[in-house]
PDB file of C-alpha atoms in Angstrom:
ATOM      1  CA  MET A 857       0.000   0.000   0.000  1.00 47.00           C
ATOM      2  CA  ILE A 858       1.198   3.510  -0.791  1.00 53.00           C
ATOM      3  CA  GLU A 859       2.196   5.170   2.438  1.00 44.00           C
ATOM      4  CA  SER A 860       1.244   8.690   3.489  1.00 39.00           C
ATOM      5  CA  ARG A 861       3.692  11.511   2.816  1.00 41.00           C
ATOM      6  CA  ASP A 862       3.875  15.297   3.162  1.00 43.00           C
ATOM      7  CA  GLN A 863       2.742  17.770   0.508  1.00 47.00           C
ATOM      8  CA  ASN A 864       6.143  17.763  -1.185  1.00 51.00           C
ATOM      9  CA  PRO A 865       6.302  14.350  -2.849  1.00 54.00           C
ATOM     10  CA  THR A 866       9.568  12.446  -2.875  1.00 49.00           C
ATOM     11  CA  THR A 867      10.544  11.226  -6.324  1.00 52.00           C
ATOM     12  CA  ILE A 868      11.037   7.472  -6.390  1.00 56.00           C
ATOM     13  CA  ASP A 869      13.435   6.209  -9.052  1.00 47.00           C
ATOM     14  CA  SER A 870      12.666   2.881 -10.744  1.00 46.00           C
ATOM     15  CA  SER A 871      16.309   1.831 -10.375  1.00 42.00           C
ATOM     16  CA  ALA A 872      15.291   0.516  -6.960  1.00 40.00           C
ATOM     17  CA  TRP A 873      13.567  -2.307  -8.856  1.00 38.00           C
ATOM     18  CA  THR A 874      15.719  -2.634 -11.981  1.00 39.00           C
ATOM     19  CA  GLY A 875      19.156  -2.122 -10.474  1.00 42.00           C
ATOM     20  CA  ASP A 876      19.790   0.443 -13.215  1.00 45.00           C
ATOM     21  CA  THR A 877      21.787   3.357 -11.807  1.00 42.00           C
ATOM     22  CA  GLY A 878      22.412   5.041 -15.167  1.00 46.00           C
ATOM     23  CA  SER A 879      21.153   8.394 -16.363  1.00 44.00           C
ATOM     24  CA  THR A 880      17.451   9.213 -16.011  1.00 40.00           C
ATOM     25  CA  ASP A 881      17.511  11.611 -18.994  1.00 50.00           C
ATOM     26  CA  ALA A 882      15.023   9.335 -20.810  1.00 69.00           C
ATOM     27  CA  ALA A 883      12.779   8.870 -17.785  1.00 80.00           C
ATOM     28  CA  VAL A 884       9.055   9.489 -17.616  1.00 87.00           C
ATOM     29  CA  ARG A 885       7.718  11.280 -14.538  1.00 92.00           C
ATOM     30  CA  GLU A 886       4.425   9.937 -13.197  1.00 95.00           C
ATOM     31  CA  ALA A 887       2.013  10.423 -10.342  1.00 97.00           C
ATOM     32  CA  VAL A 888       0.433   7.255  -8.950  1.00 97.00           C
ATOM     33  CA  ALA A 889      -2.472   6.747  -6.562  1.00 97.00           C
ATOM     34  CA  VAL A 890      -4.702   4.004  -5.159  1.00 96.00           C
ATOM     35  CA  PHE A 891      -8.502   4.294  -5.166  1.00 96.00           C
ATOM     36  CA  ASP A 892     -10.887   2.351  -2.959  1.00 95.00           C
ATOM     37  CA  SER A 893     -13.769   2.245  -5.466  1.00 94.00           C
ATOM     38  CA  ARG A 894     -14.449   2.407  -9.190  1.00 90.00           C
ATOM     39  CA  GLU A 895     -16.534   5.516  -8.587  1.00 93.00           C
ATOM     40  CA  ALA A 896     -13.616   7.334  -6.936  1.00 96.00           C
ATOM     41  CA  LEU A 897     -11.331   6.332  -9.820  1.00 94.00           C
ATOM     42  CA  GLN A 898     -13.833   7.573 -12.390  1.00 93.00           C
ATOM     43  CA  SER A 899     -14.249  10.880 -10.544  1.00 95.00           C
ATOM     44  CA  ALA A 900     -10.486  11.386 -10.552  1.00 97.00           C
ATOM     45  CA  ILE A 901     -10.248  10.585 -14.253  1.00 95.00           C
ATOM     46  CA  ASP A 902     -13.122  12.948 -15.037  1.00 95.00           C
ATOM     47  CA  ASP A 903     -11.362  15.758 -13.150  1.00 97.00           C
ATOM     48  CA  LEU A 904      -8.027  14.969 -14.811  1.00 96.00           C
ATOM     49  CA  SER A 905      -9.712  15.131 -18.216  1.00 95.00           C
ATOM     50  CA  LEU A 906     -11.246  18.508 -17.352  1.00 96.00           C
ATOM     51  CA  ALA A 907      -7.768  19.672 -16.305  1.00 96.00           C
ATOM     52  CA  GLY A 908      -6.387  18.821 -19.746  1.00 95.00           C
ATOM     53  CA  PHE A 909      -4.923  15.336 -19.282  1.00 95.00           C
ATOM     54  CA  GLN A 910      -5.397  13.042 -22.278  1.00 91.00           C
ATOM     55  CA  ARG A 911      -6.457   9.392 -22.240  1.00 87.00           C
ATOM     56  CA  HIS A 912      -3.052   8.159 -23.404  1.00 88.00           C
ATOM     57  CA  GLU A 913      -1.489   9.780 -20.319  1.00 93.00           C
ATOM     58  CA  LEU A 914      -3.490   7.556 -17.961  1.00 94.00           C
ATOM     59  CA  SER A 915      -3.019   3.846 -17.306  1.00 92.00           C
ATOM     60  CA  VAL A 916      -4.274   1.223 -14.874  1.00 92.00           C
ATOM     61  CA  LEU A 917      -2.963  -2.130 -13.724  1.00 91.00           C
ATOM     62  CA  ALA A 918      -3.725  -5.124 -15.948  1.00 90.00           C
ATOM     63  CA  ASN A 919      -5.635  -8.186 -14.742  1.00 89.00           C
ATOM     64  CA  ASP A 920      -4.223 -10.927 -12.515  1.00 92.00           C
ATOM     65  CA  GLU A 921      -3.584 -13.290 -15.415  1.00 90.00           C
ATOM     66  CA  THR A 922      -1.392 -10.758 -17.191  1.00 91.00           C
ATOM     67  CA  ILE A 923       0.434  -9.849 -13.971  1.00 93.00           C
ATOM     68  CA  ARG A 924       1.128 -13.529 -13.318  1.00 93.00           C
ATOM     69  CA  GLU A 925       2.456 -14.031 -16.855  1.00 93.00           C
ATOM     70  CA  ARG A 926       4.675 -10.950 -16.659  1.00 92.00           C
ATOM     71  CA  LEU A 927       5.925 -11.140 -13.081  1.00 93.00           C
ATOM     72  CA  GLY A 928       5.533 -14.815 -12.200  1.00 94.00           C
ATOM     73  CA  GLY A 929       2.996 -14.151  -9.443  1.00 94.00           C
ATOM     74  CA  VAL A 930       0.333 -11.757  -8.197  1.00 93.00           C
ATOM     75  CA  PRO A 931       1.193  -9.713  -5.063  1.00 94.00           C
ATOM     76  CA  GLY A 932      -1.376  -9.646  -2.290  1.00 93.00           C
ATOM     77  CA  ASP A 933      -1.142  -5.841  -2.100  1.00 94.00           C
ATOM     78  CA  VAL A 934      -1.386  -3.804  -5.309  1.00 90.00           C
ATOM     79  CA  GLY A 935       0.496  -0.985  -3.604  1.00 91.00           C
ATOM     80  CA  SER A 936       3.674  -3.015  -3.992  1.00 94.00           C
ATOM     81  CA  LEU A 937       3.362  -2.567  -7.779  1.00 94.00           C
ATOM     82  CA  ALA A 938       2.798   1.194  -7.707  1.00 94.00           C
ATOM     83  CA  HIS A 939       6.445   2.020  -8.433  1.00 93.00           C
ATOM     84  CA  ASP A 940       7.416  -1.183 -10.266  1.00 92.00           C
ATOM     85  CA  PRO A 941       8.284  -0.326 -13.904  1.00 89.00           C
ATOM     86  CA  ASN A 942       7.607  -3.946 -14.887  1.00 91.00           C
ATOM     87  CA  ALA A 943       4.012  -3.922 -13.645  1.00 92.00           C
ATOM     88  CA  PRO A 944       1.817  -4.613 -16.704  1.00 92.00           C
ATOM     89  CA  ARG A 945      -0.641  -1.874 -17.530  1.00 91.00           C
ATOM     90  CA  GLN A 946      -3.546  -1.221 -19.825  1.00 86.00           C
ATOM     91  CA  ALA A 947      -5.444   1.843 -20.965  1.00 83.00           C
ATOM     92  CA  TYR A 948      -8.404   2.884 -18.874  1.00 81.00           C
ATOM     93  CA  ILE A 949     -11.754   2.052 -20.496  1.00 74.00           C
ATOM     94  CA  SER A 950     -14.462   4.517 -19.547  1.00 71.00           C
ATOM     95  CA  PRO A 951     -18.177   3.739 -19.209  1.00 67.00           C
ATOM     96  CA  GLU A 952     -18.650   5.807 -22.380  1.00 64.00           C
ATOM     97  CA  ASP A 953     -16.331   3.437 -24.261  1.00 59.00           C
ATOM     98  CA  VAL A 954     -18.390   0.485 -23.080  1.00 56.00           C
ATOM     99  CA  GLY A 955     -21.622   2.205 -24.051  1.00 55.00           C
ATOM    100  CA  SER A 956     -20.311   2.896 -27.534  1.00 52.00           C
ATOM    101  CA  GLY A 957     -20.803  -0.797 -28.253  1.00 49.00           C
ATOM    102  CA  LYS A 958     -24.389   0.049 -29.080  1.00 47.00           C
ATOM    103  CA  GLY A 959     -23.125   1.721 -32.227  1.00 50.00           C
ATOM    104  CA  ALA A 960     -21.453  -1.425 -33.499  1.00 48.00           C
ATOM    105  CA  ALA A 961     -24.526  -2.391 -35.489  1.00 42.00           C
ATOM    106  CA  VAL A 962     -23.958   0.722 -37.608  1.00 44.00           C
ATOM    107  CA  GLY A 963     -20.193   0.635 -37.959  1.00 51.00           C
ATOM    108  CA  PHE A 964     -18.547  -2.595 -36.797  1.00 52.00           C
ATOM    109  CA  PRO A 965     -15.099  -1.860 -38.383  1.00 51.00           C
ATOM    110  CA  ALA A 966     -15.035   1.611 -36.815  1.00 52.00           C
ATOM    111  CA  TYR A 967     -15.976   0.128 -33.453  1.00 51.00           C
ATOM    112  CA  VAL A 968     -13.141  -2.395 -33.665  1.00 53.00           C
ATOM    113  CA  GLY A 969     -10.783   0.509 -34.345  1.00 53.00           C
ATOM    114  CA  ALA A 970     -12.127   2.347 -31.328  1.00 52.00           C
ATOM    115  CA  ILE A 971     -11.536  -0.673 -29.100  1.00 50.00           C
ATOM    116  CA  ILE A 972      -7.952  -0.963 -30.269  1.00 49.00           C
ATOM    117  CA  ALA A 973      -7.429   2.773 -29.770  1.00 48.00           C
ATOM    118  CA  THR A 974      -8.522   2.545 -26.127  1.00 46.00           C
ATOM    119  CA  GLY A 975      -6.097  -0.316 -25.469  1.00 47.00           C
ATOM    120  CA  ALA A 976      -8.906  -2.700 -24.540  1.00 44.00           C
ATOM    121  CA  VAL A 977      -7.110  -5.680 -26.085  1.00 41.00           C
ATOM    122  CA  LEU A 978      -3.790  -5.213 -24.286  1.00 43.00           C
ATOM    123  CA  ALA A 979      -4.505  -7.666 -21.492  1.00 42.00           C
ATOM    124  CA  THR A 980      -5.857 -10.502 -23.652  1.00 41.00           C
ATOM    125  CA  GLY A 981      -3.739 -10.422 -26.773  1.00 40.00           C
ATOM    126  CA  GLY A 982      -6.789  -9.582 -28.838  1.00 41.00           C
ATOM    127  CA  THR A 983      -8.140 -13.140 -28.894  1.00 42.00           C
ATOM    128  CA  ALA A 984     -11.710 -12.230 -27.944  1.00 42.00           C
ATOM    129  CA  LEU A 985     -11.693  -9.352 -30.414  1.00 44.00           C
ATOM    130  CA  ALA A 986     -10.498 -11.665 -33.165  1.00 45.00           C
ATOM    131  CA  ALA A 987     -13.300 -14.090 -32.343  1.00 44.00           C
ATOM    132  CA  ALA A 988     -15.880 -11.324 -32.601  1.00 45.00           C
ATOM    133  CA  ALA A 989     -14.497 -10.181 -35.942  1.00 48.00           C
ATOM    134  CA  ALA A 990     -14.527 -13.750 -37.234  1.00 48.00           C
ATOM    135  CA  ALA A 991     -18.118 -14.169 -36.113  1.00 46.00           C
ATOM    136  CA  ALA A 992     -19.134 -11.025 -37.960  1.00 48.00           C
ATOM    137  CA  ALA A 993     -17.282 -12.140 -41.093  1.00 50.00           C
ATOM    138  CA  ALA A 994     -19.023 -15.511 -40.940  1.00 47.00           C
ATOM    139  CA  GLY A 995     -22.384 -13.818 -41.219  1.00 46.00           C
ATOM    140  CA  VAL A 996     -23.399 -13.225 -37.612  1.00 48.00           C
ATOM    141  CA  GLY A 997     -25.610 -10.103 -37.478  1.00 49.00           C
ATOM    142  CA  SER A 998     -23.821  -6.875 -36.701  1.00 49.00           C
ATOM    143  CA  GLY A 999     -26.215  -6.295 -33.829  1.00 53.00           C
ATOM    144  CA  ALA A1000     -25.169  -9.602 -32.263  1.00 56.00           C
ATOM    145  CA  ALA A1001     -21.499  -8.720 -32.806  1.00 55.00           C
ATOM    146  CA  GLY A1002     -22.052  -5.354 -31.173  1.00 56.00           C
ATOM    147  CA  SER A1003     -23.741  -6.990 -28.197  1.00 62.00           C
ATOM    148  CA  PHE A1004     -20.889  -9.477 -27.853  1.00 60.00           C
ATOM    149  CA  LEU A1005     -18.258  -6.760 -28.025  1.00 61.00           C
ATOM    150  CA  SER A1006     -20.093  -4.511 -25.613  1.00 61.00           C
ATOM    151  CA  GLN A1007     -20.312  -7.288 -23.038  1.00 62.00           C
ATOM    152  CA  TRP A1008     -16.690  -8.278 -23.664  1.00 61.00           C
ATOM    153  CA  ILE A1009     -15.457  -4.724 -23.079  1.00 63.00           C
ATOM    154  CA  THR A1010     -17.596  -4.441 -19.947  1.00 64.00           C
ATOM    155  CA  ASP A1011     -16.060  -7.647 -18.578  1.00 63.00           C
ATOM    156  CA  LYS A1012     -12.529  -6.595 -19.511  1.00 64.00           C
ATOM    157  CA  ARG A1013     -13.058  -3.164 -17.980  1.00 65.00           C
ATOM    158  CA  ASN A1014     -14.374  -4.482 -14.676  1.00 76.00           C
ATOM    159  CA  GLU A1015     -12.189  -7.575 -14.231  1.00 81.00           C
ATOM    160  CA  PRO A1016      -8.862  -5.965 -13.251  1.00 82.00           C
ATOM    161  CA  MET A1017     -10.518  -3.342 -11.064  1.00 85.00           C
ATOM    162  CA  LEU A1018     -12.528  -5.920  -9.123  1.00 88.00           C
ATOM    163  CA  GLN A1019      -9.405  -8.030  -8.673  1.00 90.00           C
ATOM    164  CA  GLN A1020      -7.441  -5.038  -7.419  1.00 91.00           C
ATOM    165  CA  LEU A1021     -10.127  -3.985  -4.949  1.00 92.00           C
ATOM    166  CA  ASP A1022      -9.570  -7.309  -3.194  1.00 89.00           C
ATOM    167  CA  LYS A1023      -5.874  -6.397  -2.863  1.00 93.00           C
ATOM    168  CA  GLY A1024      -6.051  -2.892  -1.466  1.00 93.00           C
ATOM    169  CA  GLY A1025      -7.467  -0.692  -4.223  1.00 94.00           C
ATOM    170  CA  ILE A1026      -7.239   0.345  -7.876  1.00 94.00           C
ATOM    171  CA  LEU A1027      -3.963   1.748  -9.180  1.00 95.00           C
ATOM    172  CA  LEU A1028      -3.857   4.711 -11.562  1.00 95.00           C
ATOM    173  CA  TRP A1029      -0.726   6.167 -13.155  1.00 96.00           C
ATOM    174  CA  VAL A1030      -0.678   9.668 -14.650  1.00 96.00           C
ATOM    175  CA  ASN A1031       2.097  10.943 -16.913  1.00 94.00           C
ATOM    176  CA  VAL A1032       2.716  14.447 -15.548  1.00 94.00           C
ATOM    177  CA  GLY A1033       5.498  15.771 -17.777  1.00 87.00           C
ATOM    178  CA  ASP A1034       6.343  19.005 -15.952  1.00 90.00           C
ATOM    179  CA  ALA A1035       6.062  20.627 -12.517  1.00 93.00           C
ATOM    180  CA  ALA A1036       2.849  22.512 -13.260  1.00 95.00           C
ATOM    181  CA  ARG A1037       1.030  19.414 -14.509  1.00 95.00           C
ATOM    182  CA  GLU A1038       2.428  17.457 -11.587  1.00 96.00           C
ATOM    183  CA  ARG A1039       0.861  19.874  -9.118  1.00 97.00           C
ATOM    184  CA  ILE A1040      -2.495  19.628 -10.879  1.00 97.00           C
ATOM    185  CA  ALA A1041      -2.374  15.830 -11.030  1.00 97.00           C
ATOM    186  CA  LEU A1042      -1.490  15.517  -7.355  1.00 97.00           C
ATOM    187  CA  GLU A1043      -4.263  17.888  -6.330  1.00 97.00           C
ATOM    188  CA  VAL A1044      -6.834  15.891  -8.315  1.00 98.00           C
ATOM    189  CA  LEU A1045      -5.572  12.483  -7.207  1.00 98.00           C
ATOM    190  CA  ASN A1046      -5.421  13.461  -3.549  1.00 98.00           C
ATOM    191  CA  ARG A1047      -8.998  14.731  -3.758  1.00 97.00           C
ATOM    192  CA  HIS A1048     -10.285  11.252  -4.630  1.00 97.00           C
ATOM    193  CA  ALA A1049      -7.627   8.665  -3.704  1.00 96.00           C
ATOM    194  CA  ALA A1050      -7.700   6.416  -0.646  1.00 92.00           C
ATOM    195  CA  HIS A1051      -4.124   7.418   0.253  1.00 92.00           C
ATOM    196  CA  PRO A1052      -1.879  10.368  -0.698  1.00 95.00           C
ATOM    197  CA  ALA A1053      -0.546  10.152  -4.236  1.00 97.00           C
ATOM    198  CA  GLU A1054       3.169   9.791  -4.932  1.00 96.00           C
ATOM    199  CA  VAL A1055       5.490  10.697  -7.780  1.00 95.00           C
ATOM    200  CA  HIS A1056       8.168   8.582  -9.412  1.00 93.00           C
ATOM    201  CA  GLN A1057      10.352   8.394 -12.493  1.00 90.00           C
ATOM    202  CA  VAL A1058      10.507   5.315 -14.707  1.00 81.00           C
ATOM    203  CA  ARG A1059      12.785   4.786 -17.692  1.00 75.00           C
ATOM    204  CA  GLN A1060      11.081   4.679 -21.049  1.00 61.00           C
ATOM    205  CA  THR A1061      10.803   1.240 -22.604  1.00 53.00           C
ATOM    206  CA  GLY A1062      13.844   0.569 -24.741  1.00 43.00           C
ATOM    207  CA  SER A1063      15.825   3.539 -23.445  1.00 36.00           C
ATOM    208  CA  GLU A1064      19.448   2.980 -22.524  1.00 38.00           C
TER     209      GLU A1064
END
């Protein structure tokens, strides 16, 4: 669990996990917080969006299956993964994204593109999405395909969050970029999070 801290957050470097003590010139600065309900998480994301943060700057922890595949096991406390650069993530899927499944009957290809854009397939390798596309190509009605996809996205949206709630809360990472955006992100996160938010730096994937 993320521990309480004062109003001046201490930057936590990912080298504590990776053993990498090289330059952090290619590092990404993030704020991270734990939420004790899906409603609190959604409220924080709504406020972050109003403050100018974009969807691609937000990420949540992947489901238990993906964590197990990536890390070899699932910690009993999600807080232990808050500053781990190897923790698998996925894009946050909003209720609006789930509701957009109703439009699949009109534009199935566009809906598939929207799913991919939100990162909904990151935790499953796209297998369920491929099955839906195959079903549509085989002649299954677009309405049925839309219903399938809508339910699939709902399940994939809720699964990791429900799993995390059993382990201390839902993790959210926010790419803050600069000091001004960091202050805004921390103010929003601390307004809704179960514990004070923290800031860390993680090296970009593939950076040396």
